[in-house]
Short mmCIF file of C-alpha atoms in Angstrom, two decimals:
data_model
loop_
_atom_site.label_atom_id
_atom_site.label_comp_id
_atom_site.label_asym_id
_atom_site.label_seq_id
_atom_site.Cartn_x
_atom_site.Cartn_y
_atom_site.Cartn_z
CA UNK A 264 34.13 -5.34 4.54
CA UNK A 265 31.03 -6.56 3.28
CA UNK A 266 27.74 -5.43 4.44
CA UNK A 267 24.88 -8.70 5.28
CA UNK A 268 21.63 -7.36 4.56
CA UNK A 269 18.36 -9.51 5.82
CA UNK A 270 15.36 -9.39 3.89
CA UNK A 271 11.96 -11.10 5.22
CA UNK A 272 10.32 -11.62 1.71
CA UNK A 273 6.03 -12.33 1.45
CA UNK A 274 4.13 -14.70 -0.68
CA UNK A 275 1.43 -13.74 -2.97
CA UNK A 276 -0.74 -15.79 -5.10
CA UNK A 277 -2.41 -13.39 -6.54
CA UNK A 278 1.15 -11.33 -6.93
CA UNK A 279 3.61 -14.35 -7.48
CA UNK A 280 6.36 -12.26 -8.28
CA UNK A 281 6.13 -9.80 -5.45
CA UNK A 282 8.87 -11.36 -3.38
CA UNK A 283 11.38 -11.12 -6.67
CA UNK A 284 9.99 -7.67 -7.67
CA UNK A 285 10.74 -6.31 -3.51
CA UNK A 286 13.99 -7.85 -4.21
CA UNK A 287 14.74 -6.53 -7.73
CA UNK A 288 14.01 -2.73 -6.42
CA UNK A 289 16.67 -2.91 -4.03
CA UNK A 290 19.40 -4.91 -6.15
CA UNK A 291 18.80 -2.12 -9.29
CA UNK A 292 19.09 0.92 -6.64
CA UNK A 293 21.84 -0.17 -4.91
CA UNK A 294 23.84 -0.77 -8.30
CA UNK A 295 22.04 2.79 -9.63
CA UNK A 296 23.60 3.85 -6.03
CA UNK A 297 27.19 2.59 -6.37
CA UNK A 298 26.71 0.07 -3.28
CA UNK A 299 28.71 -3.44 -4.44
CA UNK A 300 29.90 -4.53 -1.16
CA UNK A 301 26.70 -6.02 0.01
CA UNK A 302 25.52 -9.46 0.45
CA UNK A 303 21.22 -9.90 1.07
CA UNK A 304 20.31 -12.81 2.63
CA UNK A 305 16.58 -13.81 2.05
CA UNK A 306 13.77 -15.65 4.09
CA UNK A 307 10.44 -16.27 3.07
CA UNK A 308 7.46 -15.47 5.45
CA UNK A 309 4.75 -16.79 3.49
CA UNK A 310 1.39 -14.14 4.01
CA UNK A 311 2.88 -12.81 7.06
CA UNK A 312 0.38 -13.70 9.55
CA UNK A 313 2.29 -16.07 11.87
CA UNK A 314 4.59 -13.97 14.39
CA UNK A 315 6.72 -17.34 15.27
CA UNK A 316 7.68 -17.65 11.81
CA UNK A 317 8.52 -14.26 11.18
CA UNK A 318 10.24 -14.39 14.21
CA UNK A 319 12.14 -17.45 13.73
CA UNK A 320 13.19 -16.06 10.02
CA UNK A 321 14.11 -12.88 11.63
CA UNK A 322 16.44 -14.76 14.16
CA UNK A 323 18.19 -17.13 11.73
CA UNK A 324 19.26 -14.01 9.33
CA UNK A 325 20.84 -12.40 12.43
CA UNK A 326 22.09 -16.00 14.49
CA UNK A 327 23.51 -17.98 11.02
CA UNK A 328 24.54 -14.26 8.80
CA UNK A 329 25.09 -11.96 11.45
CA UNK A 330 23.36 -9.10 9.35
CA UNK A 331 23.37 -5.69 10.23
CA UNK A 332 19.67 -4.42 8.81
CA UNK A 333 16.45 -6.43 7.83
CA UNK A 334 13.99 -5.07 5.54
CA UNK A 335 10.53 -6.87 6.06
CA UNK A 336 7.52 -6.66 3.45
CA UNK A 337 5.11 -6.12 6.77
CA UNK A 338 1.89 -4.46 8.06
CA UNK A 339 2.29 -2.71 10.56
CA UNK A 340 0.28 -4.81 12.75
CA UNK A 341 3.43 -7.89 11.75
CA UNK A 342 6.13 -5.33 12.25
CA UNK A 343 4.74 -4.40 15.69
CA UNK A 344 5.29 -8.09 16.82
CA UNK A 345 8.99 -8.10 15.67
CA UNK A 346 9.98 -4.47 17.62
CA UNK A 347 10.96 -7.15 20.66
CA UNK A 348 13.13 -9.12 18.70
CA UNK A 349 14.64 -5.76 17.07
CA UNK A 350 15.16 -4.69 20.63
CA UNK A 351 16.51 -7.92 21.86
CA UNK A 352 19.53 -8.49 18.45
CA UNK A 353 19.81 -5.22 18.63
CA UNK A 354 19.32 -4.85 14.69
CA UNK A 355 17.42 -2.20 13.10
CA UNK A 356 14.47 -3.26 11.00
CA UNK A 357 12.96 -1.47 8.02
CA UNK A 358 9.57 -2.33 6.98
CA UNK A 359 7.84 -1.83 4.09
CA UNK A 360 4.15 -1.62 3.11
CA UNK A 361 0.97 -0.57 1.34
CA UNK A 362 0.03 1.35 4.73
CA UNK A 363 -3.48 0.09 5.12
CA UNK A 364 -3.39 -0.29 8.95
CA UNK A 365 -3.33 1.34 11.84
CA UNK A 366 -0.59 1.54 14.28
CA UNK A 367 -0.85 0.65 17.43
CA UNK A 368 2.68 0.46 19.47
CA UNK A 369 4.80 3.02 20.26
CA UNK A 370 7.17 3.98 17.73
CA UNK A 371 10.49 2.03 18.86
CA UNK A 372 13.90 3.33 18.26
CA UNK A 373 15.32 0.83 16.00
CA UNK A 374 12.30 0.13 13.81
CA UNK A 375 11.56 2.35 10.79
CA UNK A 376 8.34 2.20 7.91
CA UNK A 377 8.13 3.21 4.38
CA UNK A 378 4.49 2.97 3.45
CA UNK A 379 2.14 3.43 0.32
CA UNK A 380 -0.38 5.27 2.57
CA UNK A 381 -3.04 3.58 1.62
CA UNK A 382 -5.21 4.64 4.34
CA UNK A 383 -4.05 8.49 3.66
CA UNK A 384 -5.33 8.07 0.43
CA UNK A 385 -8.58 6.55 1.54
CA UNK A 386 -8.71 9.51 4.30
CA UNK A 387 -8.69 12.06 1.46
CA UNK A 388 -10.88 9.92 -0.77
CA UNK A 389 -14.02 10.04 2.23
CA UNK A 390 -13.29 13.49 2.26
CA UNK A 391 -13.63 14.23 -1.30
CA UNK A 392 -16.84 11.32 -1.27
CA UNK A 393 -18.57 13.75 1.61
CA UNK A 394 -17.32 17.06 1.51
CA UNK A 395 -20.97 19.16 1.47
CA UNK A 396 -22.21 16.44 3.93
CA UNK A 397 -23.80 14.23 1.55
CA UNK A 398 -24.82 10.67 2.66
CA UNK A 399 -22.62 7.87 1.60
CA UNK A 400 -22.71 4.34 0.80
CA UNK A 401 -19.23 2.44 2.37
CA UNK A 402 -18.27 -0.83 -0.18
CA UNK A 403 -15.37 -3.56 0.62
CA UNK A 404 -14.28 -6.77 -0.68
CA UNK A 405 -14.12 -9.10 2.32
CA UNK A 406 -10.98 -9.31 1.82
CA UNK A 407 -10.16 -5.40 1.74
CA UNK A 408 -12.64 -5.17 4.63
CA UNK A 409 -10.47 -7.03 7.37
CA UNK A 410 -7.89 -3.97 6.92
CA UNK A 411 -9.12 -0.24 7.68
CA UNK A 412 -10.02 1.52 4.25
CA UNK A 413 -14.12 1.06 5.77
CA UNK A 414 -12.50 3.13 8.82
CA UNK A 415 -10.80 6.02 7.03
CA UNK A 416 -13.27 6.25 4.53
CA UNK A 417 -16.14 6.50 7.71
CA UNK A 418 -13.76 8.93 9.84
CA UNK A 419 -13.91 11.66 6.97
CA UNK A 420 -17.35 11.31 6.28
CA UNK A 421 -18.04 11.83 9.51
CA UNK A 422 -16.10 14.45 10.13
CA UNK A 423 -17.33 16.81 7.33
CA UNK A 424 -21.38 15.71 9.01
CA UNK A 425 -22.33 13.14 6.33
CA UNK A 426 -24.22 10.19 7.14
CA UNK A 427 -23.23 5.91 6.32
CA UNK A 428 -26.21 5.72 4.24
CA UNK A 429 -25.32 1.94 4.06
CA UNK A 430 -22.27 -0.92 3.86
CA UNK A 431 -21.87 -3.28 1.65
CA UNK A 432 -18.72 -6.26 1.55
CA UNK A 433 -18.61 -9.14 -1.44
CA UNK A 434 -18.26 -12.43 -1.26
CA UNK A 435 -14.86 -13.65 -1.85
CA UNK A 436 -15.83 -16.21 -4.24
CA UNK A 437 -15.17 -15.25 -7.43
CA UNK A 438 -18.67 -16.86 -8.37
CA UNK A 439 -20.72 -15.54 -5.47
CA UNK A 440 -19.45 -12.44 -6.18
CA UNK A 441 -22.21 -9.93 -7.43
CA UNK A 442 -22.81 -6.14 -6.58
CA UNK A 443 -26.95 -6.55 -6.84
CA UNK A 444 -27.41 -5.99 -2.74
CA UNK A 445 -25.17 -2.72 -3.35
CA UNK A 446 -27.53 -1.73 -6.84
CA UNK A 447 -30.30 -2.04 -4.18
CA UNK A 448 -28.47 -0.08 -1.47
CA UNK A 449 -28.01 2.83 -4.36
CA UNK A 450 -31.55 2.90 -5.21
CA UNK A 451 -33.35 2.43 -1.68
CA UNK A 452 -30.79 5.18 -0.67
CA UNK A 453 -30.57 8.83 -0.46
CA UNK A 454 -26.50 8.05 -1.15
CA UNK A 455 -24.83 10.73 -3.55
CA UNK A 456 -21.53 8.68 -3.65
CA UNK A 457 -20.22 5.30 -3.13
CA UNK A 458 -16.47 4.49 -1.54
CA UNK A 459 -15.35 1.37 -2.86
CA UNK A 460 -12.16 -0.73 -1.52
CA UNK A 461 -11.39 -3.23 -3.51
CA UNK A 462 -7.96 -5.00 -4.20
CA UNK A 463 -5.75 -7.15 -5.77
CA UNK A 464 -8.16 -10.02 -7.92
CA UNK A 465 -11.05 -8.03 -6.68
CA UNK A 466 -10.65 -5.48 -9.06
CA UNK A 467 -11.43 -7.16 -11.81
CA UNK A 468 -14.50 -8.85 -10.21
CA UNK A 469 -16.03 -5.12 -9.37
CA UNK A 470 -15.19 -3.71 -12.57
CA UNK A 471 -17.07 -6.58 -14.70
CA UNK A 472 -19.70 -6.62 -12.60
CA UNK A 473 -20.29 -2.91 -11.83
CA UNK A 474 -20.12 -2.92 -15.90
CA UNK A 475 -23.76 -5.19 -15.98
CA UNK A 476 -25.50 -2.54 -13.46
CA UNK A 477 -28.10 0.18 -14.46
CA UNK A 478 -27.49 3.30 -15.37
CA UNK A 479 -28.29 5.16 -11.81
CA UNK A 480 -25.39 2.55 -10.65
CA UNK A 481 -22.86 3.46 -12.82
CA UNK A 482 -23.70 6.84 -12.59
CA UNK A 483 -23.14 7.73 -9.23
CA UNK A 484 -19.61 8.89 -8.62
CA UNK A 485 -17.28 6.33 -6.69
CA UNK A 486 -14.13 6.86 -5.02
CA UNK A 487 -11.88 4.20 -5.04
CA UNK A 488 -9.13 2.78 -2.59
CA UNK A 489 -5.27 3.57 -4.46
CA UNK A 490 -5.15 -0.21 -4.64
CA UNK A 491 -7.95 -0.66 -7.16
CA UNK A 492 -5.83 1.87 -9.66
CA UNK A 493 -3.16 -0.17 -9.45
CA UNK A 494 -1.69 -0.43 -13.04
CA UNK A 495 -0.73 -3.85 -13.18
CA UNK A 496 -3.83 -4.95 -12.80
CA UNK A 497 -6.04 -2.05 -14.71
CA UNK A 498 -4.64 -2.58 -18.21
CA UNK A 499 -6.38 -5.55 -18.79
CA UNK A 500 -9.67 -4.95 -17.46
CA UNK A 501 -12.45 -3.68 -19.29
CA UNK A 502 -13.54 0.10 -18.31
CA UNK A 503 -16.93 -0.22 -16.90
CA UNK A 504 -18.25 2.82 -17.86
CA UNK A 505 -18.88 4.83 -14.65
CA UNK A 506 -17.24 7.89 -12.65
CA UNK A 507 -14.49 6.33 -10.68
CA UNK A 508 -12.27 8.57 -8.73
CA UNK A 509 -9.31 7.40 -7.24
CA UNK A 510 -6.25 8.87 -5.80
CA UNK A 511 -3.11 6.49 -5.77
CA UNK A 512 0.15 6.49 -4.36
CA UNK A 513 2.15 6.59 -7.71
CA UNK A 514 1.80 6.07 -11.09
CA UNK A 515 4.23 5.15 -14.18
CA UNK A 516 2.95 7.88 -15.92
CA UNK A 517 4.45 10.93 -13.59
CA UNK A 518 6.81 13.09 -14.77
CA UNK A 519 10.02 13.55 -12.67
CA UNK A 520 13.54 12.39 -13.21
CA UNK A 521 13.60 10.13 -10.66
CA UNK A 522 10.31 8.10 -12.09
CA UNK A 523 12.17 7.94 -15.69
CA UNK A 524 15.15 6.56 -14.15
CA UNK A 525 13.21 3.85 -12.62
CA UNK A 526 11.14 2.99 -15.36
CA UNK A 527 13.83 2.55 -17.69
CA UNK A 528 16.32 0.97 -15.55
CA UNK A 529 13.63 -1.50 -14.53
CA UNK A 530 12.51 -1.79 -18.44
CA UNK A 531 16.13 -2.14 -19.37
CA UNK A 532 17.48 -4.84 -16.92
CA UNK A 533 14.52 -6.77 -15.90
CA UNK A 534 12.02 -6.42 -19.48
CA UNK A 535 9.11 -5.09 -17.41
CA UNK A 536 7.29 -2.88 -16.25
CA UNK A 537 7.85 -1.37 -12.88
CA UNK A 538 5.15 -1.61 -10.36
CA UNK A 539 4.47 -1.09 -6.60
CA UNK A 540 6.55 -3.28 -5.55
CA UNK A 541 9.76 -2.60 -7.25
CA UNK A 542 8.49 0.85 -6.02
CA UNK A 543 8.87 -0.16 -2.48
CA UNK A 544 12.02 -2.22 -3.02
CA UNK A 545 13.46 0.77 -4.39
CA UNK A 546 12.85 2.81 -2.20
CA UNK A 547 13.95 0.71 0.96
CA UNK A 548 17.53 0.65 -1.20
CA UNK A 549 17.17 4.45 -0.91
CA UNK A 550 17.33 4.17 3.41
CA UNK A 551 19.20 1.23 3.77
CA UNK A 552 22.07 3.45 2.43
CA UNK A 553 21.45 6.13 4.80
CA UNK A 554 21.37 3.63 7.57
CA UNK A 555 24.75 1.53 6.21
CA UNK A 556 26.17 4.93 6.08
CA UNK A 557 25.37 6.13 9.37
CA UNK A 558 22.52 4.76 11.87
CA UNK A 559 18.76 4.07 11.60
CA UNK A 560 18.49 7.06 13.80
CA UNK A 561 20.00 9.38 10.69
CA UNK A 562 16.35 8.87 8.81
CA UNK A 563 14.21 10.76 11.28
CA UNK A 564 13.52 13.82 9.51
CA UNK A 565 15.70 13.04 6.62
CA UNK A 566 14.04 13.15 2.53
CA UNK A 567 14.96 11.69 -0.79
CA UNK A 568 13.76 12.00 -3.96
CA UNK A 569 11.71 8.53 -5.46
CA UNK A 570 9.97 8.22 -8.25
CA UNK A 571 6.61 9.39 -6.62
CA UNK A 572 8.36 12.42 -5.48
CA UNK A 573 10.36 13.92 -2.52
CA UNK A 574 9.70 11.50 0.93
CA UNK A 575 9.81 12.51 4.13
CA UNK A 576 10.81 10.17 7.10
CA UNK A 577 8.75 11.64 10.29
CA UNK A 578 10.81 12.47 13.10
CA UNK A 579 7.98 11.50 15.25
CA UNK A 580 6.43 8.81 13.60
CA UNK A 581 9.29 6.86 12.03
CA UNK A 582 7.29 6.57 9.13
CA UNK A 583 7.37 7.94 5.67
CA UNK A 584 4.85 10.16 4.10
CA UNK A 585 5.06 11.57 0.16
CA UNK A 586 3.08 13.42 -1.77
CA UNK A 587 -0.50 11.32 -3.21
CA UNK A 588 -1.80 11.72 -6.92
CA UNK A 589 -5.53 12.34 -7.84
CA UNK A 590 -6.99 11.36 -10.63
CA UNK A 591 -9.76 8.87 -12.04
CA UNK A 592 -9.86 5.43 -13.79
CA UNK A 593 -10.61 6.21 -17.25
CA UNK A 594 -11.43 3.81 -20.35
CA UNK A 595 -8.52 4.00 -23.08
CA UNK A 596 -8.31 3.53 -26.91
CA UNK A 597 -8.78 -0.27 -26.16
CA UNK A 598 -12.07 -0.27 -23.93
CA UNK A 599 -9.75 -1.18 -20.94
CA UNK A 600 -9.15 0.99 -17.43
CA UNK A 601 -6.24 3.25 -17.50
CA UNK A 602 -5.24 5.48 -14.53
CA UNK A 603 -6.10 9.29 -15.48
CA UNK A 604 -3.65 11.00 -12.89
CA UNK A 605 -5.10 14.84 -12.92
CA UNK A 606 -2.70 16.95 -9.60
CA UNK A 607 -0.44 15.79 -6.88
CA UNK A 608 -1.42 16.44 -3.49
CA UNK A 609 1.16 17.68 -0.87
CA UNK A 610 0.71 15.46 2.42
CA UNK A 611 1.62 17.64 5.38
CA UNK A 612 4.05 16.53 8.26
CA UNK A 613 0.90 16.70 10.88
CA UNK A 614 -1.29 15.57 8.56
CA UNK A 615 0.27 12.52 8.54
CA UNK A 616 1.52 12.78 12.39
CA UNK A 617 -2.27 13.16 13.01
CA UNK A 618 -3.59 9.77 11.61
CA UNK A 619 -0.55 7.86 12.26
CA UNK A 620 -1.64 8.04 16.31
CA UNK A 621 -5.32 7.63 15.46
CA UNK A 622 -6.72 5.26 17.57
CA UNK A 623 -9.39 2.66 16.78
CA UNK A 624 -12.75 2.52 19.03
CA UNK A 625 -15.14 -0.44 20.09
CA UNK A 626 -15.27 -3.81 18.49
CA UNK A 627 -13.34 -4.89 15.25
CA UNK A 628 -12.07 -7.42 13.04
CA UNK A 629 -9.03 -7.67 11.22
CA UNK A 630 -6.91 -10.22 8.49
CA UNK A 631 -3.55 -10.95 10.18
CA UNK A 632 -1.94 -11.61 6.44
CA UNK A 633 0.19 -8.64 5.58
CA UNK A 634 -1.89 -6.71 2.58
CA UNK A 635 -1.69 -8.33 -0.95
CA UNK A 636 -0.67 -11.22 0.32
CA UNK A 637 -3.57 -14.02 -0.31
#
């Protein structure tokens, strides 16, 4: 008997083939995984931000298909809104993400993540940015600034008794976009480091511009958000010429079976190459077995081997965690950015247990639009 899959799908214009990459990673792994019997049944959600349309798409995969899982592209702020209707239909949900937000329901029984962990990364990244207790200069897009890299980055620093020696968020104009105020913030500053979130078309933007700073600029170290070494997007861009440390969530470069396998198979049937969100679409494949198989209660605690290494699903948490890779963006043979990855880093099960029930305190804004999607 065939098995009816759902999958809520996102629009990017600044990613236009996100929804068919998602897709792609879970057709290639379930062929890679012997699964034939399957039928997916699609629904676009546009950015993500509207609960009654991810709702309503949510309802007509179950009402008109009668499927037995949906896999949703969602933050975990969107995915939060749809653990009613999950609990209503009776349907387990698995979401997937880049992990840049905090969570603030209850883990629910029939809901399940697989994140990036972006804000992990970040976590370790303030860490790294203020770990003698050096003051430090926070930096955003405004777009990358509605999510909570500014508060992961800011927790750390805090934590190992450094000081915000200032804040500084873009313009999202590509032609009001300049990084003079945060030149100024450099020099007025006693700062000995600069965190810097900045993603999707706002990479290029800091990168060209940080490029046409002094030399004090460019010489202070950075650490970047994962999503600014996002491959794609670096091979084209022109290496600036300063100390920018990142640590990302994967890489094509890494060296483990399951990453060849991916690469090639992703090379060989679709003529690209891979990227985050065949990553994710993957990896979903990966679970959605387990779950087909058994129940969405079988991932708690369970692991698999992806491409950026062995994942854990937290009993606790329902979410994943995996190791992280540090490295820096580099300048290669061609004057353009290339990630340098230089040592995995092993994310511990309370590690992650720990900031998955952080809390946020006080005032704050946030975009609704699930991340990337603008």
């Amino acid at each position: 008997m065939s098995v009816h899959i759902g999958v809520l799908l996102p629009r990017s214009v600044e990613y236009p083939s996100m929804a068919f990459d998602l897709l792609d990673g879970i057709r290639l792994n379930f062929k890679r995984l012997g699964l034939s019997d399957y039928q997916l049944h699609t629904e676009n959600i546009g950015f993500g931000e509207n609960p009654e349309i991810n709702y309503g798409a949510a309802e007509k995969l179950v009402m008109q298909y009668d499927v037995q899982l949906i896999i949703a592209y969602a933050t975990s702020l969107n995915a939060e809104a749809l653990y009613s209707f999950a609990e209503t239909a009776n349907k387990p949900f698995l979401f997937i993400d880049a992990g840049m937000e905090i969570f603030e329901a209850s883990p629910h029984r029939l809901c399940r993540h697989i994140t990036l962990q972006g804000l992990m990364a970040c976590q370790l990244l303030g860490d790294k940015a203020s770990r003698k207790g050096e003051n430090v200069i926070i930096s955003s897009s405004f777009f990358d600034g509605g999510y909570r890299s500014s508060w992961a980055f800011h927790e750390a620093i805090v934590k190992n008794g450094g000081s915000i020696a200032g804040h500084y968020v873009s313009h999202h104009l590509p032609e009001e976009f300049q990084l003079q105020t945060l030149e100024q913030q450099i020099l007025q500053s006693e700062a000995k480091s600069v965190t810097a979130a900045f993603s999707t078309y706002f990479v290029e933007l800091f990168m060209k511009r940080l490029q046409l700073t002094g030399e004090a600029t460019r010489n202070i170290p950075f650490y970047c958000s994962p999503f600014m070494a996002d491959e794609q997007l670096l091979h084209t861009i022109p290496f600036p010429g300063a100390t920018l440390h990142t640590i990302a969530s994967w890489s094509t470069s890494l060296d483990n079976a399951e990453n060849k396998i991916f690469m090639e198979t992703v090379k060989k049937e679709k003529n690209k190459t891979a990227n985050l969100f065949h990553l994710l679409g993957w990896e979903a494949a990966f679970a959605a077995q387990q779950i087909i198989n058994s129940t969405i209660g079988a991932l708690d605690g369970w692991s698999f081997e992806s491409p950026r290494g062995t994942v854990h699903f937290h009993p606790d948490t329902h979410t994943t965690y995996a190791p992280l890779y540090e490295g820096k963006i580099d300048g290669n043979a061609e004057g353009n950015c290339w990630l340098n990855v230089q040592r995995s880093i092993e994310v511990e099960a309370e590690q992650h247990r720990t900031l998955h029930f952080s809390k946020l305190e006080g005032a704050y804004s946030r975009w609704k639009n699930n991340f990337f999607c603008i």
